[in-house]
Amino acid sequence: MKFFIDTANLDQIKEAQDLGVLDGVTTNPSLMAKEGITGKENIINHYKKICEIVTGDISAEVISTDYDGILKEGQELAKLHDQIIVKVPMIKDGVKAIKYFSDNGIKTNCTLVFSAGQALLAAKAGATYVSPFIGRLDDISTDGLNLIAEIRLIYDNYGFDTQILAASVRHTMHVIDCAKIGADVMTGPLSSIEGLLRHPLTDIGLEKFLADYKKGN
Ligand code: E4P
């Protein structure tokens, strides 16, 4: 299972990269705005900085919603670095653009996916990744993890290569549940990754080992 960090915060990206388990980064316009990164030039420069920190795939989202605009923007983003994955929304022109990108060797992440039907369409269009938003489904009393399971079943039925990127992960149990279901990737905040580290018995056990070592020295 690949671990992506879902932020545009460079310190957190560095921290996750230093842990040695980071496989990539996802961003979106809201995450950029949260870090005060606005305007095309600043956003492009920020992607370049992220590429310098991380060795894996970095999703860069288009803001155009028409076919020609998505193609132009996606091609510009893809040229920035070979790590860039063009993130395209699940809309009609987005699906057409994903098919074009797929036919022309540009990797994509189909975002804002909330149903199995949308995920099937993204795979048919040749998306590299599909991003079902599990946290946002949970927010409206719909089981986000169930969507991951549905997509896993459908993709396995037909051997689709599209990777399931569980997005809108909010906490560590989401990460573990996605791993049980067989999501290919999860993207979440640094806290969702660091939560995997913690167990009180580890802390108690380590304290005892160190105390016993000191007794004998
Ligand atoms: C990542 O690709 C998504 O944009 C992100 O996970 C959305 O997360 P949120 O629902 O917490 O905003």
PDB file of C-alpha atoms and ligand atoms in Angstrom:
ATOM      1  CA  MET A   1       0.000   0.000   0.000  1.00  0.00           C
ATOM      2  CA  LYS A   2       1.377   3.405  -0.992  1.00  0.00           C
ATOM      3  CA  PHE A   3       1.241   6.284   1.493  1.00  0.00           C
ATOM      4  CA  PHE A   4       0.624   9.757   0.070  1.00  0.00           C
ATOM      5  CA  ILE A   5       0.461  12.856   2.255  1.00  0.00           C
ATOM      6  CA  ASP A   6      -2.534  15.108   1.638  1.00  0.00           C
ATOM      7  CA  THR A   7      -1.127  18.595   2.148  1.00  0.00           C
ATOM      8  CA  ALA A   8       0.711  21.461   0.517  1.00  0.00           C
ATOM      9  CA  ASN A   9       2.590  22.218   3.749  1.00  0.00           C
ATOM     10  CA  LEU A  10       6.293  21.818   2.959  1.00  0.00           C
ATOM     11  CA  ASP A  11       7.355  21.166   6.586  1.00  0.00           C
ATOM     12  CA  GLN A  12       4.868  18.317   6.912  1.00  0.00           C
ATOM     13  CA  ILE A  13       5.862  16.911   3.524  1.00  0.00           C
ATOM     14  CA  LYS A  14       9.541  16.978   4.637  1.00  0.00           C
ATOM     15  CA  GLU A  15       8.661  15.317   7.936  1.00  0.00           C
ATOM     16  CA  ALA A  16       6.777  12.497   6.198  1.00  0.00           C
ATOM     17  CA  GLN A  17       9.576  12.097   3.634  1.00  0.00           C
ATOM     18  CA  ASP A  18      12.163  11.891   6.457  1.00  0.00           C
ATOM     19  CA  LEU A  19      10.183   9.057   8.059  1.00  0.00           C
ATOM     20  CA  GLY A  20      11.067   7.035   4.955  1.00  0.00           C
ATOM     21  CA  VAL A  21       7.604   5.710   4.190  1.00  0.00           C
ATOM     22  CA  LEU A  22       6.258   8.397   1.871  1.00  0.00           C
ATOM     23  CA  ASP A  23       5.304   7.441  -1.686  1.00  0.00           C
ATOM     24  CA  GLY A  24       3.790  10.700  -2.880  1.00  0.00           C
ATOM     25  CA  VAL A  25       1.767  13.856  -2.290  1.00  0.00           C
ATOM     26  CA  THR A  26      -1.740  14.982  -3.151  1.00  0.00           C
ATOM     27  CA  THR A  27      -2.781  18.600  -3.237  1.00  0.00           C
ATOM     28  CA  ASN A  28      -5.890  20.478  -4.272  1.00  0.00           C
ATOM     29  CA  PRO A  29      -6.741  24.187  -4.617  1.00  0.00           C
ATOM     30  CA  SER A  30      -8.115  24.279  -1.043  1.00  0.00           C
ATOM     31  CA  LEU A  31      -4.911  22.780   0.410  1.00  0.00           C
ATOM     32  CA  MET A  32      -2.840  25.324  -1.559  1.00  0.00           C
ATOM     33  CA  ALA A  33      -5.016  28.195  -0.311  1.00  0.00           C
ATOM     34  CA  LYS A  34      -4.661  26.901   3.269  1.00  0.00           C
ATOM     35  CA  GLU A  35      -0.884  27.447   2.951  1.00  0.00           C
ATOM     36  CA  GLY A  36      -1.433  30.919   1.463  1.00  0.00           C
ATOM     37  CA  ILE A  37      -0.335  29.762  -2.017  1.00  0.00           C
ATOM     38  CA  THR A  38      -2.485  31.587  -4.557  1.00  0.00           C
ATOM     39  CA  GLY A  39      -2.076  32.632  -8.189  1.00  0.00           C
ATOM     40  CA  LYS A  40      -0.877  30.408 -11.050  1.00  0.00           C
ATOM     41  CA  GLU A  41       2.815  31.313 -10.813  1.00  0.00           C
ATOM     42  CA  ASN A  42       3.033  30.735  -7.052  1.00  0.00           C
ATOM     43  CA  ILE A  43       1.182  27.435  -7.345  1.00  0.00           C
ATOM     44  CA  ILE A  44       3.521  26.235 -10.127  1.00  0.00           C
ATOM     45  CA  ASN A  45       6.565  27.220  -8.043  1.00  0.00           C
ATOM     46  CA  HIS A  46       5.126  25.375  -5.067  1.00  0.00           C
ATOM     47  CA  TYR A  47       4.742  22.176  -7.114  1.00  0.00           C
ATOM     48  CA  LYS A  48       8.404  22.508  -8.103  1.00  0.00           C
ATOM     49  CA  LYS A  49       9.404  22.798  -4.418  1.00  0.00           C
ATOM     50  CA  ILE A  50       7.370  19.676  -3.560  1.00  0.00           C
ATOM     51  CA  CYS A  51       9.088  17.793  -6.411  1.00  0.00           C
ATOM     52  CA  GLU A  52      12.462  18.652  -4.837  1.00  0.00           C
ATOM     53  CA  ILE A  53      11.441  17.079  -1.504  1.00  0.00           C
ATOM     54  CA  VAL A  54       9.621  13.924  -2.585  1.00  0.00           C
ATOM     55  CA  THR A  55      10.638  11.182  -5.003  1.00  0.00           C
ATOM     56  CA  GLY A  56       7.138   9.791  -5.697  1.00  0.00           C
ATOM     57  CA  ASP A  57       3.991  10.894  -7.527  1.00  0.00           C
ATOM     58  CA  ILE A  58       2.660  14.410  -6.899  1.00  0.00           C
ATOM     59  CA  SER A  59      -0.931  15.206  -7.862  1.00  0.00           C
ATOM     60  CA  ALA A  60      -1.433  18.691  -9.327  1.00  0.00           C
ATOM     61  CA  GLU A  61      -5.059  19.665  -9.881  1.00  0.00           C
ATOM     62  CA  VAL A  62      -6.424  21.484 -12.928  1.00  0.00           C
ATOM     63  CA  ILE A  63      -8.957  24.242 -12.343  1.00  0.00           C
ATOM     64  CA  SER A  64     -10.395  24.285 -15.873  1.00  0.00           C
ATOM     65  CA  THR A  65     -13.718  22.529 -16.345  1.00  0.00           C
ATOM     66  CA  ASP A  66     -13.882  22.446 -20.161  1.00  0.00           C
ATOM     67  CA  TYR A  67     -12.111  19.853 -22.343  1.00  0.00           C
ATOM     68  CA  ASP A  68      -9.730  22.250 -24.124  1.00  0.00           C
ATOM     69  CA  GLY A  69      -8.871  24.063 -20.901  1.00  0.00           C
ATOM     70  CA  ILE A  70      -8.190  20.806 -19.019  1.00  0.00           C
ATOM     71  CA  LEU A  71      -5.943  19.570 -21.856  1.00  0.00           C
ATOM     72  CA  LYS A  72      -3.938  22.816 -21.970  1.00  0.00           C
ATOM     73  CA  GLU A  73      -3.556  23.045 -18.203  1.00  0.00           C
ATOM     74  CA  GLY A  74      -2.825  19.334 -17.784  1.00  0.00           C
ATOM     75  CA  GLN A  75      -0.130  19.402 -20.457  1.00  0.00           C
ATOM     76  CA  GLU A  76       1.514  22.423 -18.794  1.00  0.00           C
ATOM     77  CA  LEU A  77       1.450  20.718 -15.393  1.00  0.00           C
ATOM     78  CA  ALA A  78       2.792  17.419 -16.761  1.00  0.00           C
ATOM     79  CA  LYS A  79       5.741  19.268 -18.338  1.00  0.00           C
ATOM     80  CA  LEU A  80       6.819  20.629 -14.927  1.00  0.00           C
ATOM     81  CA  HIS A  81       8.312  17.323 -13.762  1.00  0.00           C
ATOM     82  CA  ASP A  82       7.954  13.618 -14.531  1.00  0.00           C
ATOM     83  CA  GLN A  83       6.593  13.114 -10.985  1.00  0.00           C
ATOM     84  CA  ILE A  84       3.534  15.258 -11.710  1.00  0.00           C
ATOM     85  CA  ILE A  85       0.190  13.458 -11.960  1.00  0.00           C
ATOM     86  CA  VAL A  86      -2.565  15.579 -13.501  1.00  0.00           C
ATOM     87  CA  LYS A  87      -5.562  15.656 -11.183  1.00  0.00           C
ATOM     88  CA  VAL A  88      -8.819  15.959 -13.116  1.00  0.00           C
ATOM     89  CA  PRO A  89     -12.355  16.241 -11.698  1.00  0.00           C
ATOM     90  CA  MET A  90     -14.982  13.568 -12.383  1.00  0.00           C
ATOM     91  CA  ILE A  91     -17.034  15.578 -14.875  1.00  0.00           C
ATOM     92  CA  LYS A  92     -17.905  14.788 -18.504  1.00  0.00           C
ATOM     93  CA  ASP A  93     -15.095  16.887 -20.012  1.00  0.00           C
ATOM     94  CA  GLY A  94     -12.791  15.539 -17.304  1.00  0.00           C
ATOM     95  CA  VAL A  95     -13.436  11.943 -18.382  1.00  0.00           C
ATOM     96  CA  LYS A  96     -12.776  12.879 -22.024  1.00  0.00           C
ATOM     97  CA  ALA A  97      -9.543  14.606 -20.991  1.00  0.00           C
ATOM     98  CA  ILE A  98      -8.429  11.595 -18.907  1.00  0.00           C
ATOM     99  CA  LYS A  99      -8.896   9.400 -21.990  1.00  0.00           C
ATOM    100  CA  TYR A 100      -6.802  11.838 -24.056  1.00  0.00           C
ATOM    101  CA  PHE A 101      -4.072  12.007 -21.394  1.00  0.00           C
ATOM    102  CA  SER A 102      -4.058   8.225 -21.027  1.00  0.00           C
ATOM    103  CA  ASP A 103      -3.663   7.786 -24.805  1.00  0.00           C
ATOM    104  CA  ASN A 104      -0.805  10.288 -24.792  1.00  0.00           C
ATOM    105  CA  GLY A 105       1.290   8.999 -21.896  1.00  0.00           C
ATOM    106  CA  ILE A 106       0.220  11.569 -19.274  1.00  0.00           C
ATOM    107  CA  LYS A 107      -0.634  10.100 -15.862  1.00  0.00           C
ATOM    108  CA  THR A 108      -3.867  11.195 -14.193  1.00  0.00           C
ATOM    109  CA  ASN A 109      -5.689  11.158 -10.880  1.00  0.00           C
ATOM    110  CA  CYS A 110      -9.477  11.322 -11.266  1.00  0.00           C
ATOM    111  CA  THR A 111     -10.708  13.312  -8.265  1.00  0.00           C
ATOM    112  CA  LEU A 112     -14.036  14.043  -6.549  1.00  0.00           C
ATOM    113  CA  VAL A 113     -15.241  10.455  -6.946  1.00  0.00           C
ATOM    114  CA  PHE A 114     -18.198   9.518  -4.752  1.00  0.00           C
ATOM    115  CA  SER A 115     -19.728   6.458  -6.432  1.00  0.00           C
ATOM    116  CA  ALA A 116     -18.752   3.084  -7.880  1.00  0.00           C
ATOM    117  CA  GLY A 117     -20.175   4.153 -11.256  1.00  0.00           C
ATOM    118  CA  GLN A 118     -17.871   7.165 -11.377  1.00  0.00           C
ATOM    119  CA  ALA A 119     -14.905   4.933 -10.490  1.00  0.00           C
ATOM    120  CA  LEU A 120     -15.831   2.494 -13.286  1.00  0.00           C
ATOM    121  CA  LEU A 121     -15.927   5.357 -15.766  1.00  0.00           C
ATOM    122  CA  ALA A 122     -12.538   6.692 -14.588  1.00  0.00           C
ATOM    123  CA  ALA A 123     -10.989   3.245 -15.070  1.00  0.00           C
ATOM    124  CA  LYS A 124     -12.554   2.863 -18.532  1.00  0.00           C
ATOM    125  CA  ALA A 125     -11.034   6.239 -19.484  1.00  0.00           C
ATOM    126  CA  GLY A 126      -7.622   4.959 -18.364  1.00  0.00           C
ATOM    127  CA  ALA A 127      -7.030   7.005 -15.198  1.00  0.00           C
ATOM    128  CA  THR A 128      -3.788   6.103 -13.398  1.00  0.00           C
ATOM    129  CA  TYR A 129      -5.441   6.763 -10.026  1.00  0.00           C
ATOM    130  CA  VAL A 130      -9.043   7.155  -8.914  1.00  0.00           C
ATOM    131  CA  SER A 131      -9.711   9.178  -5.763  1.00  0.00           C
ATOM    132  CA  PRO A 132     -12.856   8.198  -3.831  1.00  0.00           C
ATOM    133  CA  PHE A 133     -13.362  10.717  -0.993  1.00  0.00           C
ATOM    134  CA  ILE A 134     -14.170   8.549   2.011  1.00  0.00           C
ATOM    135  CA  GLY A 135     -14.171  11.214   4.740  1.00  0.00           C
ATOM    136  CA  ARG A 136     -16.627  13.437   2.888  1.00  0.00           C
ATOM    137  CA  LEU A 137     -18.989  10.462   2.452  1.00  0.00           C
ATOM    138  CA  ASP A 138     -18.714   9.657   6.174  1.00  0.00           C
ATOM    139  CA  ASP A 139     -19.566  13.327   6.821  1.00  0.00           C
ATOM    140  CA  ILE A 140     -22.987  12.809   5.211  1.00  0.00           C
ATOM    141  CA  SER A 141     -23.761   9.496   6.958  1.00  0.00           C
ATOM    142  CA  THR A 142     -22.672   7.340   4.012  1.00  0.00           C
ATOM    143  CA  ASP A 143     -20.080   4.607   4.496  1.00  0.00           C
ATOM    144  CA  GLY A 144     -16.946   5.799   2.684  1.00  0.00           C
ATOM    145  CA  LEU A 145     -15.114   2.517   3.269  1.00  0.00           C
ATOM    146  CA  ASN A 146     -17.923   0.612   1.600  1.00  0.00           C
ATOM    147  CA  LEU A 147     -17.229   2.598  -1.569  1.00  0.00           C
ATOM    148  CA  ILE A 148     -13.574   1.503  -1.463  1.00  0.00           C
ATOM    149  CA  ALA A 149     -14.729  -2.126  -1.154  1.00  0.00           C
ATOM    150  CA  GLU A 150     -17.155  -1.755  -4.097  1.00  0.00           C
ATOM    151  CA  ILE A 151     -14.482  -0.252  -6.330  1.00  0.00           C
ATOM    152  CA  ARG A 152     -11.953  -2.954  -5.301  1.00  0.00           C
ATOM    153  CA  LEU A 153     -14.479  -5.643  -6.324  1.00  0.00           C
ATOM    154  CA  ILE A 154     -15.258  -4.009  -9.677  1.00  0.00           C
ATOM    155  CA  TYR A 155     -11.610  -3.358 -10.584  1.00  0.00           C
ATOM    156  CA  ASP A 156     -10.626  -6.913  -9.628  1.00  0.00           C
ATOM    157  CA  ASN A 157     -13.532  -8.370 -11.640  1.00  0.00           C
ATOM    158  CA  TYR A 158     -12.108  -6.858 -14.808  1.00  0.00           C
ATOM    159  CA  GLY A 159      -8.412  -6.457 -14.023  1.00  0.00           C
ATOM    160  CA  PHE A 160      -8.420  -2.664 -14.384  1.00  0.00           C
ATOM    161  CA  ASP A 161      -4.960  -1.152 -13.846  1.00  0.00           C
ATOM    162  CA  THR A 162      -6.330   2.047 -12.293  1.00  0.00           C
ATOM    163  CA  GLN A 163      -5.073   2.342  -8.724  1.00  0.00           C
ATOM    164  CA  ILE A 164      -7.565   3.028  -5.949  1.00  0.00           C
ATOM    165  CA  LEU A 165      -6.316   6.095  -4.065  1.00  0.00           C
ATOM    166  CA  ALA A 166      -8.426   6.376  -0.921  1.00  0.00           C
ATOM    167  CA  ALA A 167      -8.715  10.153  -0.421  1.00  0.00           C
ATOM    168  CA  SER A 168     -10.256  12.378   2.216  1.00  0.00           C
ATOM    169  CA  VAL A 169      -8.726  10.055   4.800  1.00  0.00           C
ATOM    170  CA  ARG A 170      -9.186  11.758   8.131  1.00  0.00           C
ATOM    171  CA  HIS A 171      -7.600   9.483  10.756  1.00  0.00           C
ATOM    172  CA  THR A 172      -5.497   6.392  11.387  1.00  0.00           C
ATOM    173  CA  MET A 173      -8.391   3.887  11.456  1.00  0.00           C
ATOM    174  CA  HIS A 174      -9.263   4.974   7.920  1.00  0.00           C
ATOM    175  CA  VAL A 175      -5.713   4.000   6.906  1.00  0.00           C
ATOM    176  CA  ILE A 176      -5.964   0.572   8.537  1.00  0.00           C
ATOM    177  CA  ASP A 177      -9.435  -0.135   7.150  1.00  0.00           C
ATOM    178  CA  CYS A 178      -8.360   0.902   3.648  1.00  0.00           C
ATOM    179  CA  ALA A 179      -5.377  -1.454   3.938  1.00  0.00           C
ATOM    180  CA  LYS A 180      -7.691  -4.323   4.973  1.00  0.00           C
ATOM    181  CA  ILE A 181      -9.964  -3.703   1.992  1.00  0.00           C
ATOM    182  CA  GLY A 182      -7.017  -3.502  -0.394  1.00  0.00           C
ATOM    183  CA  ALA A 183      -6.864   0.148  -1.470  1.00  0.00           C
ATOM    184  CA  ASP A 184      -3.683   0.604  -3.515  1.00  0.00           C
ATOM    185  CA  VAL A 185      -2.923   4.002  -1.999  1.00  0.00           C
ATOM    186  CA  MET A 186      -4.170   6.181   0.798  1.00  0.00           C
ATOM    187  CA  THR A 187      -3.718   9.930   1.084  1.00  0.00           C
ATOM    188  CA  GLY A 188      -4.150  11.522   4.475  1.00  0.00           C
ATOM    189  CA  PRO A 189      -2.775  14.111   6.874  1.00  0.00           C
ATOM    190  CA  LEU A 190       0.580  13.514   8.605  1.00  0.00           C
ATOM    191  CA  SER A 191      -1.330  12.709  11.819  1.00  0.00           C
ATOM    192  CA  SER A 192      -3.047   9.719  10.122  1.00  0.00           C
ATOM    193  CA  ILE A 193       0.382   8.230   9.310  1.00  0.00           C
ATOM    194  CA  GLU A 194       1.981   9.055  12.658  1.00  0.00           C
ATOM    195  CA  GLY A 195      -1.004   7.498  14.473  1.00  0.00           C
ATOM    196  CA  LEU A 196       0.139   4.114  13.140  1.00  0.00           C
ATOM    197  CA  LEU A 197       3.236   4.402  15.341  1.00  0.00           C
ATOM    198  CA  ARG A 198       1.533   4.666  18.667  1.00  0.00           C
ATOM    199  CA  HIS A 199       0.713   1.983  21.209  1.00  0.00           C
ATOM    200  CA  PRO A 200       0.835   2.467  25.011  1.00  0.00           C
ATOM    201  CA  LEU A 201       2.285  -1.043  25.500  1.00  0.00           C
ATOM    202  CA  THR A 202       5.215  -0.070  23.256  1.00  0.00           C
ATOM    203  CA  ASP A 203       5.924   2.965  25.454  1.00  0.00           C
ATOM    204  CA  ILE A 204       5.519   0.983  28.712  1.00  0.00           C
ATOM    205  CA  GLY A 205       7.635  -1.898  27.370  1.00  0.00           C
ATOM    206  CA  LEU A 206      10.434   0.403  26.212  1.00  0.00           C
ATOM    207  CA  GLU A 207      10.484   2.255  29.527  1.00  0.00           C
ATOM    208  CA  LYS A 208      10.862  -1.080  31.384  1.00  0.00           C
ATOM    209  CA  PHE A 209      13.602  -2.367  29.051  1.00  0.00           C
ATOM    210  CA  LEU A 210      15.598   0.844  29.520  1.00  0.00           C
ATOM    211  CA  ALA A 211      15.075   0.807  33.321  1.00  0.00           C
ATOM    212  CA  ASP A 212      16.200  -2.849  33.535  1.00  0.00           C
ATOM    213  CA  TYR A 213      19.245  -2.127  31.375  1.00  0.00           C
ATOM    214  CA  LYS A 214      20.283   0.644  33.776  1.00  0.00           C
ATOM    215  CA  LYS A 215      19.987  -1.773  36.772  1.00  0.00           C
ATOM    216  CA  GLY A 216      22.642  -4.019  35.294  1.00  0.00           C
ATOM    217  CA  ASN A 217      25.057  -1.150  34.529  1.00  0.00           C
TER     218      ASN A 217
HETATM  219  C1  E4P B   1      -7.038  14.482  -2.156  1.00  0.00           C
HETATM  220  O1  E4P B   1      -6.765  14.107  -3.249  1.00  0.00           O
HETATM  221  C2  E4P B   1      -8.331  15.136  -1.838  1.00  0.00           C
HETATM  222  O2  E4P B   1      -8.428  16.351  -2.499  1.00  0.00           O
HETATM  223  C3  E4P B   1      -8.420  15.298  -0.355  1.00  0.00           C
HETATM  224  O3  E4P B   1      -8.096  14.056   0.237  1.00  0.00           O
HETATM  225  C4  E4P B   1      -9.768  15.809   0.128  1.00  0.00           C
HETATM  226  O4  E4P B   1      -9.768  15.731   1.532  1.00  0.00           O
HETATM  227  P1  E4P B   1     -10.849  16.477   2.450  1.00  0.00           P
HETATM  228  O5  E4P B   1     -12.175  15.832   2.198  1.00  0.00           O
HETATM  229  O6  E4P B   1     -10.368  16.248   3.845  1.00  0.00           O
HETATM  230  O7  E4P B   1     -10.853  17.917   2.041  1.00  0.00           O
END
